Amino acid sequence: MFERRHLLGLEGLSAEEITFLLDTSESFKEVSEREIKKVPTLRGRTIVNLFYENSTRTRTSFEIAAKRLSADTINLSASSSSAQKGETLTDTARNLAAMRPDAIIVRHPSSGAPHLLARHVDCPIINGGDGAHEHPTQALLDLLTIRSHKGQIAGLTVAIVGDLLHSRVARSNLFGLRTMGARVRFVGPPTLVPPHFAELGAELVNDLHEGLRDADVIMMLRIQRERMNGRYFSSLDEYSRLYCLSVEAVAKARKDVIILHPGPMNRGVEISSTVADGPYSVIMDQVTNGVAVRMAALYVLVGRRRGIEAAGEDAPAEPVPLRRAVAAE
Amino acid sequence: MSQPAQDAQLLITGGLVIDPVQRTQRIADIMIRDGKIVAIDENIPAQAKLRGKVPTIDATGLVVAPGLVDMHVHLREPGFEYKETIATGTRAAVAGGVTSVACMANTRPVNDCPSVTRYILERAKAAQLARVHPIGAVSVALAGEQLAEFAGMHEAGIVAVSDDGMPVMDAELMRRALECAKMFDIPVIDHAEDKTLAAGGVMHEGAMSLRLGLRGVPSAAEDVMVARDVALAGLAKGHLHVAHISSANALETVRQARASGIHVTAEVSPHHLWLTDAAVEGYNTNAKMNPPLRTEEDRQALRAALADGTIDVVATDHAPHHKDEKDVEFDQAAHGVVGLETLLPLTLQLVHDGLLDLPTAIAKITSEPARILRLPAGRLEVGIPADLVIIDLDHEWVVSSESLLSKSKNTAFDGWGMRGRALVTLVDGRIVHDLRPNGAAATG
């Protein structure tokens, strides 16, 4: 079951909660296969897509998910919102909240922005990606993809390759995969795989071939060209020389390996076209599953909410400030 | 500064009187006349037959100490009066038992010339609360390019120079600052941070910053700067004071430099003694400061260094910010927390914990900062102005941000239980803060 008010991240969710979200997603997959791809679950509900960063895939995926649930959707991007006029995130949130939306999906370049929002509005917040922190629905769709190909997640070895330092996808996957019992390897150059990641439960490997050895799942991260300014790595070519996922590199993994990529791909940089379009690639499944996962998240947080409130469980989730009595020191 | 009470006499009887210079304590009475201490002795009332004839504070069971000296405060005036003014800042100071504050130069305009120094002193005089000692900028406009007017500012009354908030990245400029400051016998206070290494980080770099997806500042950003600046202090034969030291490695550098005869002193803030980067959990912007809260190992090293004398001073880095500057995305939030009203209890807790003895703990917030800034304060002697604090060591209270007297409420200790409090604060023999049930003067 999932009794939380918001979906801010996968860290802290139990295996039961994640499984419930995946099971619910599974049941929504079928809706997208119908000729009439629509159910009335969220009819009369309003879902706000509040995007402070450019995004085509995630925003579209959320919008399709909401529409297939019959919700009304509004898209607000930073360029059209008040942010350009200097309005703070909290003021924007309060103004939106006054219009009584049923959920706000937020993407923001600052880590923790959805948490700030959650403190100021009383509708559910879904984190659509915050800074380098989390991107929970992306990780859920990755988990769903892995589970449907492998049967289960526990016991698998998952190699996540690329710019781990700046990746919210990697963090959400690390938390989710570890909770579900998988081994997670972070593979990349030392500048992008800082040692403290080991304290969060990842195995750190710098060599691509070593990192892929016997992997059940390879997850390639997008290399952001603007970040490769010569500080983390000399050039994209240099990066590609060591970390581009080639057919030879894939051969180090298990025979039945599957390859994921959150997109958009840089073909020839982090992944060769042969691999991206090859038999191991499940990238299109990820996109399809993305809609199902987001339908599930909206359903769980919005569709079931009335029932939860009726049951009396509804104190707004307050952040827990860290407070210690001095005397307890 | 403030007018001494005319012909006024005041007797404080029976308190445990702390002499932080000698590191001693004894039960004694203190006689104050015309704003000055005229006698410290056992049983003054009997000797002078003053009983009943002079206004008396019975300090039996209480501690009497020199008024506290906080050598690292941002009073924000001129320029940022919406955060704090000299009047509200010194009001908060005396409420915390602090009678002397040294205020940093990062105002608007920057305190980089004598007229700004004089303005600050005039505003402090008008406020009639704590003594204010301005710290001048190292560089014009804190830009790190050209030395500020040390001579003129010194004549106007600065007690140190610092570009606090902005590290002096140019090593030659730092060398010249140390050389010039030596002419006026004032320290250069070092905000030790290598900006290129900090690279826009917003919290300590470690597992916590990775977990939260926040850009980290490695301890090395402090370590390399402290190492550079003690080398420069050795070269210039000047006095380097390391502000708000936070890293265990930097402490080791200070220890070695001092052993080799370099004139280097150091301070630590209460928040680095009591909090770690774990406090950032939930994107708590009142745990965002520069230098950042670091690890438990660093925290323990800081406490040990305070006990062994490597760290001379506890100073607040009182940094008031408006609510609107804190109630934002973590990476957008202003750095720093207020501290004047919690300095005393958080330092006394080190005594309760057995880390420091009482006179040593008091010395860290009185005579030690006064020694570093060459101030005639922070001690108890006959003939000096009666800047005193009467402390109830066992007074238990809970910090509530809303009831702080500082204009800004950005404390890192909201809701914390405290033990120990300034009951009465005197400046020039005048009661400027009084929490006694039937206190003679209101606190404001």
Coordinates of C-alpha atoms in Angstrom, one line a residue, chain B:
Chain B
M1 CA 30.4 55.1 24.5
S2 CA 27.3 55.2 26.6
Q3 CA 26.9 57.7 29.4
P4 CA 27.9 56.2 32.7
A5 CA 25.2 56.4 35.3
Q6 CA 26.0 59.6 37.1
D7 CA 27.2 59.1 40.7
A8 CA 25.6 55.8 40.5
Q9 CA 26.8 53.0 42.7
L10 CA 25.9 49.4 42.3
L11 CA 26.9 46.4 44.4
I12 CA 26.8 42.8 43.2
T13 CA 27.1 40.5 46.1
G14 CA 27.8 36.8 46.6
G15 CA 28.3 35.8 43.0
L16 CA 30.9 33.3 41.7
V17 CA 33.2 35.7 40.1
I18 CA 35.2 34.5 37.1
D19 CA 38.5 35.9 36.2
P20 CA 39.1 34.5 32.7
V21 CA 42.6 35.9 32.4
Q22 CA 43.8 34.1 35.5
R23 CA 41.4 31.2 34.8
T24 CA 40.2 31.4 38.4
Q25 CA 36.9 31.7 40.2
R26 CA 35.9 32.7 43.7
I27 CA 32.9 34.0 45.6
A28 CA 33.2 37.8 45.8
D29 CA 31.4 41.1 45.7
I30 CA 31.8 43.7 43.0
M31 CA 31.4 47.4 43.7
I32 CA 30.7 49.7 40.7
R33 CA 30.8 53.5 40.8
D34 CA 30.3 55.9 37.9
G35 CA 30.3 53.0 35.5
K36 CA 33.6 51.5 36.6
I37 CA 34.6 48.6 38.8
V38 CA 36.0 50.1 42.0
A39 CA 36.4 47.0 44.1
I40 CA 36.3 43.2 43.8
D41 CA 36.6 41.6 47.2
E42 CA 35.1 39.2 49.6
N43 CA 32.4 40.7 51.7
I44 CA 32.5 44.4 50.6
P45 CA 29.2 45.3 52.3
A46 CA 30.5 44.4 55.7
Q47 CA 33.8 46.3 55.1
A48 CA 32.2 49.4 53.8
K49 CA 29.0 49.3 55.9
L50 CA 27.2 49.7 52.7
R51 CA 24.4 47.3 53.4
G52 CA 21.1 48.8 52.5
K53 CA 22.6 52.1 51.3
V54 CA 23.6 51.1 47.8
P55 CA 21.5 49.4 45.1
T56 CA 22.4 45.8 45.3
I57 CA 22.1 42.8 43.1
D58 CA 22.2 39.6 45.1
A59 CA 24.1 37.2 42.9
T60 CA 24.2 34.4 45.4
G61 CA 24.2 31.1 43.4
L62 CA 24.9 32.9 40.2
V63 CA 28.0 33.5 38.1
V64 CA 29.5 37.0 37.5
A65 CA 31.7 37.2 34.5
P66 CA 33.0 39.9 32.2
G67 CA 30.6 40.8 29.5
L68 CA 31.0 38.5 26.5
V69 CA 33.1 39.6 23.5
D70 CA 31.8 38.3 20.2
M71 CA 34.5 38.9 17.6
H72 CA 32.5 37.8 14.5
V73 CA 29.2 39.5 14.0
H74 CA 27.4 40.8 10.9
L75 CA 25.3 43.8 12.1
R76 CA 24.2 44.6 8.5
E77 CA 24.1 48.3 8.9
P78 CA 24.6 50.3 6.7
G79 CA 22.8 48.8 3.7
F80 CA 20.9 45.8 4.9
E81 CA 18.8 47.2 7.6
Y82 CA 16.0 44.9 6.6
K83 CA 18.1 42.0 8.0
E84 CA 19.5 43.7 11.1
T85 CA 20.4 47.2 12.4
I86 CA 23.1 48.2 14.8
A87 CA 20.3 48.8 17.3
T88 CA 18.6 45.5 16.9
G89 CA 21.9 43.6 16.7
T90 CA 23.3 45.1 19.9
R91 CA 19.9 44.6 21.6
A92 CA 20.2 40.9 20.7
A93 CA 23.8 41.0 21.9
V94 CA 23.1 42.3 25.4
A95 CA 20.2 39.8 25.7
G96 CA 22.8 37.1 25.2
G97 CA 25.3 38.6 27.7
V98 CA 27.5 40.1 24.9
T99 CA 28.8 43.6 25.7
S100 CA 31.3 43.9 22.9
V101 CA 30.8 42.9 19.3
A102 CA 33.3 43.2 16.4
C103 CA 31.3 43.7 13.2
M104 CA 32.3 42.6 9.8
A105 CA 32.8 44.9 6.8
N106 CA 30.5 43.3 4.3
T107 CA 27.9 46.1 4.6
R108 CA 26.6 48.3 1.8
P109 CA 28.7 50.4 1.3
V110 CA 31.5 48.2 2.5
N111 CA 33.4 49.3 5.5
D112 CA 36.6 50.0 3.4
C113 CA 37.1 53.7 4.3
P114 CA 37.1 55.8 7.5
S115 CA 33.7 57.5 6.9
V116 CA 31.9 54.1 7.0
T117 CA 33.8 53.2 10.1
R118 CA 32.8 56.4 11.8
Y119 CA 29.1 56.0 10.7
I120 CA 29.0 52.5 12.3
L121 CA 30.5 53.9 15.5
E122 CA 28.0 56.8 15.6
R123 CA 25.1 54.4 15.1
A124 CA 26.4 52.2 17.9
K125 CA 26.8 55.2 20.2
A126 CA 23.2 56.2 19.5
A127 CA 22.0 52.7 20.3
Q128 CA 23.6 52.8 23.8
L129 CA 23.7 49.0 24.1
A130 CA 26.8 46.8 23.4
R131 CA 30.1 48.3 22.4
V132 CA 30.7 48.0 18.7
H133 CA 34.2 47.5 17.2
P134 CA 34.2 47.7 13.4
I135 CA 36.3 45.5 11.4
G136 CA 37.6 47.1 8.2
A137 CA 37.8 45.5 4.8
V138 CA 41.0 44.0 3.5
S139 CA 40.3 45.1 0.0
V140 CA 38.3 47.9 -1.6
A141 CA 34.6 46.8 -2.0
L142 CA 35.8 43.3 -0.9
A143 CA 36.8 42.9 -4.5
G144 CA 40.1 41.4 -3.7
E145 CA 42.1 43.7 -5.9
Q146 CA 43.3 46.7 -4.0
L147 CA 44.0 47.2 -0.3
A148 CA 41.5 49.3 1.6
E149 CA 42.4 52.3 3.7
F150 CA 43.9 50.6 6.7
A151 CA 45.5 53.7 8.2
G152 CA 42.4 55.9 8.0
M153 CA 40.1 53.2 9.2
H154 CA 42.5 52.4 12.0
E155 CA 42.4 56.0 13.1
A156 CA 38.6 55.9 12.9
G157 CA 38.5 52.8 15.2
I158 CA 38.8 49.5 13.4
V159 CA 40.2 46.6 15.4
A160 CA 41.0 44.2 12.6
V161 CA 40.7 43.8 8.8
S162 CA 38.8 41.1 7.0
D163 CA 37.0 40.4 3.7
D164 CA 34.8 37.9 5.6
G165 CA 32.3 36.4 3.3
M166 CA 34.7 36.8 0.4
P167 CA 38.0 35.0 0.6
V168 CA 41.1 36.9 -0.5
M169 CA 41.9 34.7 -3.5
D170 CA 45.0 36.7 -4.6
A171 CA 47.9 35.4 -2.5
E172 CA 50.0 38.5 -3.0
L173 CA 47.3 40.8 -1.8
M174 CA 46.9 38.6 1.3
R175 CA 50.6 38.9 1.9
R176 CA 50.5 42.7 1.7
A177 CA 47.5 42.9 3.9
L178 CA 49.3 40.9 6.6
E179 CA 52.3 43.2 6.3
C180 CA 50.3 46.4 6.4
A181 CA 48.0 45.3 9.3
K182 CA 51.2 44.7 11.3
M183 CA 51.9 48.4 11.2
F184 CA 48.7 49.0 13.2
D185 CA 49.1 45.9 15.4
I186 CA 45.8 44.4 14.2
P187 CA 45.0 40.9 12.9
V188 CA 43.9 39.9 9.4
I189 CA 40.8 37.8 9.9
D190 CA 40.8 35.0 7.3
H191 CA 37.7 33.7 5.6
A192 CA 39.6 30.7 4.5
E193 CA 38.0 29.3 1.4
D194 CA 39.4 28.5 -2.0
K195 CA 36.6 29.7 -4.2
T196 CA 37.8 27.7 -7.2
L197 CA 37.6 24.5 -5.1
A198 CA 34.3 25.5 -3.5
A199 CA 33.0 25.9 -7.0
G200 CA 29.6 27.1 -6.1
G201 CA 29.0 24.4 -3.5
V202 CA 26.2 24.9 -1.0
M203 CA 27.0 22.3 1.7
H204 CA 29.8 20.1 2.8
E205 CA 30.9 17.6 0.2
G206 CA 30.3 14.1 1.4
A207 CA 27.7 11.3 1.4
M208 CA 25.0 13.7 2.6
S209 CA 25.5 16.1 -0.3
L210 CA 25.5 13.2 -2.8
R211 CA 22.3 11.9 -1.2
L212 CA 20.6 15.3 -1.4
G213 CA 21.9 16.0 -4.9
L214 CA 23.4 19.3 -3.6
R215 CA 26.7 20.6 -4.8
G216 CA 29.4 20.1 -2.2
V217 CA 32.3 22.1 -0.9
P218 CA 35.1 19.8 0.1
S219 CA 37.0 20.4 3.4
A220 CA 40.1 20.9 1.2
A221 CA 38.7 24.3 0.1
E222 CA 39.4 25.4 3.7
D223 CA 42.5 23.3 4.2
V224 CA 44.4 24.7 1.3
M225 CA 43.6 28.3 2.1
V226 CA 44.6 27.9 5.8
A227 CA 47.8 26.3 4.6
R228 CA 48.5 29.2 2.2
D229 CA 47.7 31.8 4.7
V230 CA 49.7 30.5 7.6
A231 CA 52.6 30.4 5.1
L232 CA 51.9 34.0 4.2
A233 CA 51.6 35.0 7.9
G234 CA 55.1 33.5 8.4
L235 CA 56.4 35.4 5.5
A236 CA 54.9 38.7 6.5
K237 CA 55.4 38.1 10.2
G238 CA 51.9 39.3 10.7
H239 CA 49.0 38.1 12.8
L240 CA 46.6 35.8 11.0
H241 CA 43.3 35.0 12.7
V242 CA 41.4 32.1 11.1
A243 CA 37.6 32.8 11.3
H244 CA 35.0 30.0 11.8
I245 CA 37.4 27.1 11.3
S246 CA 35.5 24.0 10.4
S247 CA 37.8 21.3 9.1
A248 CA 39.9 18.8 11.1
N249 CA 42.8 19.1 8.6
A250 CA 42.9 22.9 8.9
L251 CA 43.1 22.6 12.6
E252 CA 46.2 20.4 12.2
T253 CA 47.7 23.1 10.0
V254 CA 47.0 25.8 12.7
R255 CA 48.5 23.6 15.3
Q256 CA 51.7 23.0 13.4
A257 CA 52.0 26.7 12.3
R258 CA 51.7 27.8 15.9
A259 CA 54.3 25.3 17.1
S260 CA 56.7 26.8 14.5
G261 CA 56.2 30.2 15.9
I262 CA 53.8 31.7 13.4
H263 CA 51.3 34.2 14.9
V264 CA 48.1 32.5 14.1
T265 CA 44.9 32.4 16.2
A266 CA 41.6 30.7 15.5
E267 CA 37.9 30.8 16.3
V268 CA 35.0 28.3 15.9
S269 CA 31.3 29.0 15.7
P270 CA 28.8 27.3 18.0
H271 CA 27.0 25.8 15.1
H272 CA 30.1 24.0 14.0
L273 CA 30.5 22.7 17.6
W274 CA 27.0 21.4 17.8
L275 CA 25.8 20.5 14.3
T276 CA 26.9 18.4 11.3
D277 CA 25.9 18.2 7.7
A278 CA 23.1 15.8 8.8
A279 CA 21.2 19.0 9.8
V280 CA 20.7 19.8 6.2
E281 CA 18.2 16.8 5.9
G282 CA 14.9 18.0 4.4
Y283 CA 16.7 20.9 2.7
N284 CA 16.8 22.9 5.9
T285 CA 18.1 26.3 4.9
N286 CA 18.9 27.2 8.5
A287 CA 21.6 24.6 8.2
K288 CA 23.2 26.4 5.3
M289 CA 26.2 28.4 6.2
N290 CA 29.7 29.2 4.9
P291 CA 31.9 27.3 5.8
P292 CA 29.3 24.5 5.7
L293 CA 28.5 22.2 8.6
R294 CA 30.8 19.3 8.3
T295 CA 31.1 15.7 9.5
E296 CA 31.0 14.3 13.0
E297 CA 34.7 13.7 12.9
D298 CA 35.3 17.3 12.1
R299 CA 32.9 18.3 14.9
Q300 CA 34.8 16.1 17.4
A301 CA 38.1 17.5 16.2
L302 CA 36.8 21.1 16.8
R303 CA 35.7 20.3 20.3
A304 CA 39.1 18.7 21.1
A305 CA 40.9 21.7 19.6
L306 CA 38.9 24.0 21.7
A307 CA 39.9 22.0 24.8
D308 CA 43.6 21.8 24.0
G309 CA 43.8 25.5 23.1
T310 CA 44.4 25.3 19.4
I311 CA 41.1 27.1 19.0
D312 CA 41.2 30.3 21.1
V313 CA 37.7 31.6 20.7
V314 CA 34.1 30.8 20.2
A315 CA 32.5 33.4 18.0
T316 CA 29.0 33.4 16.5
D317 CA 29.4 34.5 12.9
H318 CA 26.0 36.0 13.7
A319 CA 24.5 36.4 10.1
P320 CA 21.0 37.7 10.1
H321 CA 18.9 37.0 7.0
H322 CA 15.3 37.9 6.2
K323 CA 12.8 35.1 6.1
D324 CA 12.4 35.6 2.3
E325 CA 16.1 34.8 1.8
K326 CA 15.8 31.5 3.6
D327 CA 12.3 30.3 2.6
V328 CA 13.5 29.5 -0.9
E329 CA 15.2 26.6 -2.8
F330 CA 18.2 25.4 -0.8
D331 CA 20.8 26.4 -3.4
Q332 CA 19.2 29.8 -3.7
A333 CA 19.1 30.5 0.1
A334 CA 21.4 32.9 1.9
H335 CA 24.3 31.6 3.9
G336 CA 24.4 31.9 7.7
V337 CA 22.5 31.9 11.0
V338 CA 22.0 34.2 13.9
G339 CA 23.8 33.4 17.0
L340 CA 24.2 36.2 19.5
E341 CA 21.4 35.0 21.8
T342 CA 22.6 31.4 21.9
L343 CA 26.4 31.9 22.2
L344 CA 26.5 31.8 26.0
P345 CA 24.3 28.7 26.7
L346 CA 25.9 26.7 23.8
T347 CA 29.4 27.5 25.2
L348 CA 28.3 26.7 28.8
Q349 CA 27.0 23.4 27.6
L350 CA 30.7 22.5 27.0
V351 CA 31.1 23.0 30.7
H352 CA 28.1 20.9 31.5
D353 CA 29.5 18.2 29.2
G354 CA 32.8 18.3 31.0
L355 CA 34.8 19.4 28.0
L356 CA 35.9 22.7 29.5
D357 CA 36.1 24.1 33.0
L358 CA 34.0 27.2 33.7
P359 CA 36.8 29.8 33.6
T360 CA 38.2 28.4 30.4
A361 CA 34.8 28.4 28.7
I362 CA 34.2 32.0 29.8
A363 CA 37.7 32.9 28.5
K364 CA 36.8 31.6 25.1
I365 CA 34.1 34.2 24.8
T366 CA 35.7 37.1 26.8
S367 CA 39.4 37.5 27.4
E368 CA 40.6 35.4 24.4
P369 CA 38.8 37.4 21.7
A370 CA 39.7 40.6 23.6
R371 CA 43.3 39.6 23.5
I372 CA 43.2 38.8 19.8
L373 CA 41.6 42.2 19.0
R374 CA 43.6 44.1 21.6
L375 CA 40.5 45.3 23.3
P376 CA 40.4 46.5 26.9
A377 CA 37.5 44.2 27.6
G378 CA 36.7 40.7 28.5
R379 CA 38.3 40.8 32.0
L380 CA 37.4 41.7 35.5
E381 CA 39.7 44.3 37.1
V382 CA 39.5 47.3 39.3
G383 CA 39.4 50.5 37.3
I384 CA 37.9 49.3 34.1
P385 CA 34.4 49.9 32.8
A386 CA 31.8 47.7 34.4
D387 CA 30.8 45.5 31.4
L388 CA 29.5 42.5 33.2
V389 CA 27.1 39.6 32.8
I390 CA 25.4 37.8 35.6
I391 CA 24.7 34.2 34.5
D392 CA 22.3 31.6 35.8
L393 CA 24.2 28.4 34.9
D394 CA 21.1 26.2 35.4
H395 CA 18.4 28.3 33.9
E396 CA 16.7 26.0 31.4
W397 CA 14.9 27.4 28.4
V398 CA 13.9 26.6 24.9
V399 CA 15.0 28.6 21.9
S400 CA 12.0 29.9 19.9
S401 CA 13.0 31.7 16.7
E402 CA 10.1 34.0 17.0
S403 CA 11.0 35.3 20.4
L404 CA 14.6 36.2 19.4
L405 CA 15.4 39.9 19.7
S406 CA 17.5 39.9 16.5
K407 CA 15.5 41.4 13.6
S408 CA 16.1 38.1 11.7
K409 CA 15.0 34.7 13.1
N410 CA 17.3 32.4 11.1
T411 CA 18.6 30.3 14.0
A412 CA 19.8 26.8 13.6
F413 CA 18.7 26.0 17.1
D414 CA 15.0 26.6 17.0
G415 CA 13.3 24.3 19.5
W416 CA 16.5 23.3 21.2
G417 CA 16.6 23.1 25.0
M418 CA 19.3 25.3 26.5
R419 CA 20.8 25.4 30.0
G420 CA 22.3 28.6 31.2
R421 CA 21.4 32.2 30.4
A422 CA 22.4 35.8 30.8
L423 CA 20.2 37.1 33.7
V424 CA 21.6 40.6 33.9
T425 CA 23.9 42.4 31.5
L426 CA 25.7 45.6 32.4
V427 CA 27.5 48.0 30.1
D428 CA 29.4 50.8 31.8
G429 CA 27.7 49.8 35.0
R430 CA 24.3 50.4 33.4
I431 CA 21.8 47.6 33.4
V432 CA 21.0 46.9 29.7
H433 CA 19.3 43.5 30.0
D434 CA 17.5 42.1 33.0
L435 CA 15.6 38.8 33.2
R436 CA 15.2 38.8 37.0
P437 CA 11.6 38.3 38.0
N438 CA 11.5 41.8 39.5
G439 CA 14.1 43.2 37.3
A440 CA 14.9 46.8 37.6
A441 CA 15.1 47.4 33.9
A442 CA 13.1 46.0 31.1
T443 CA 14.9 44.2 28.3
G444 CA 13.4 46.2 25.6

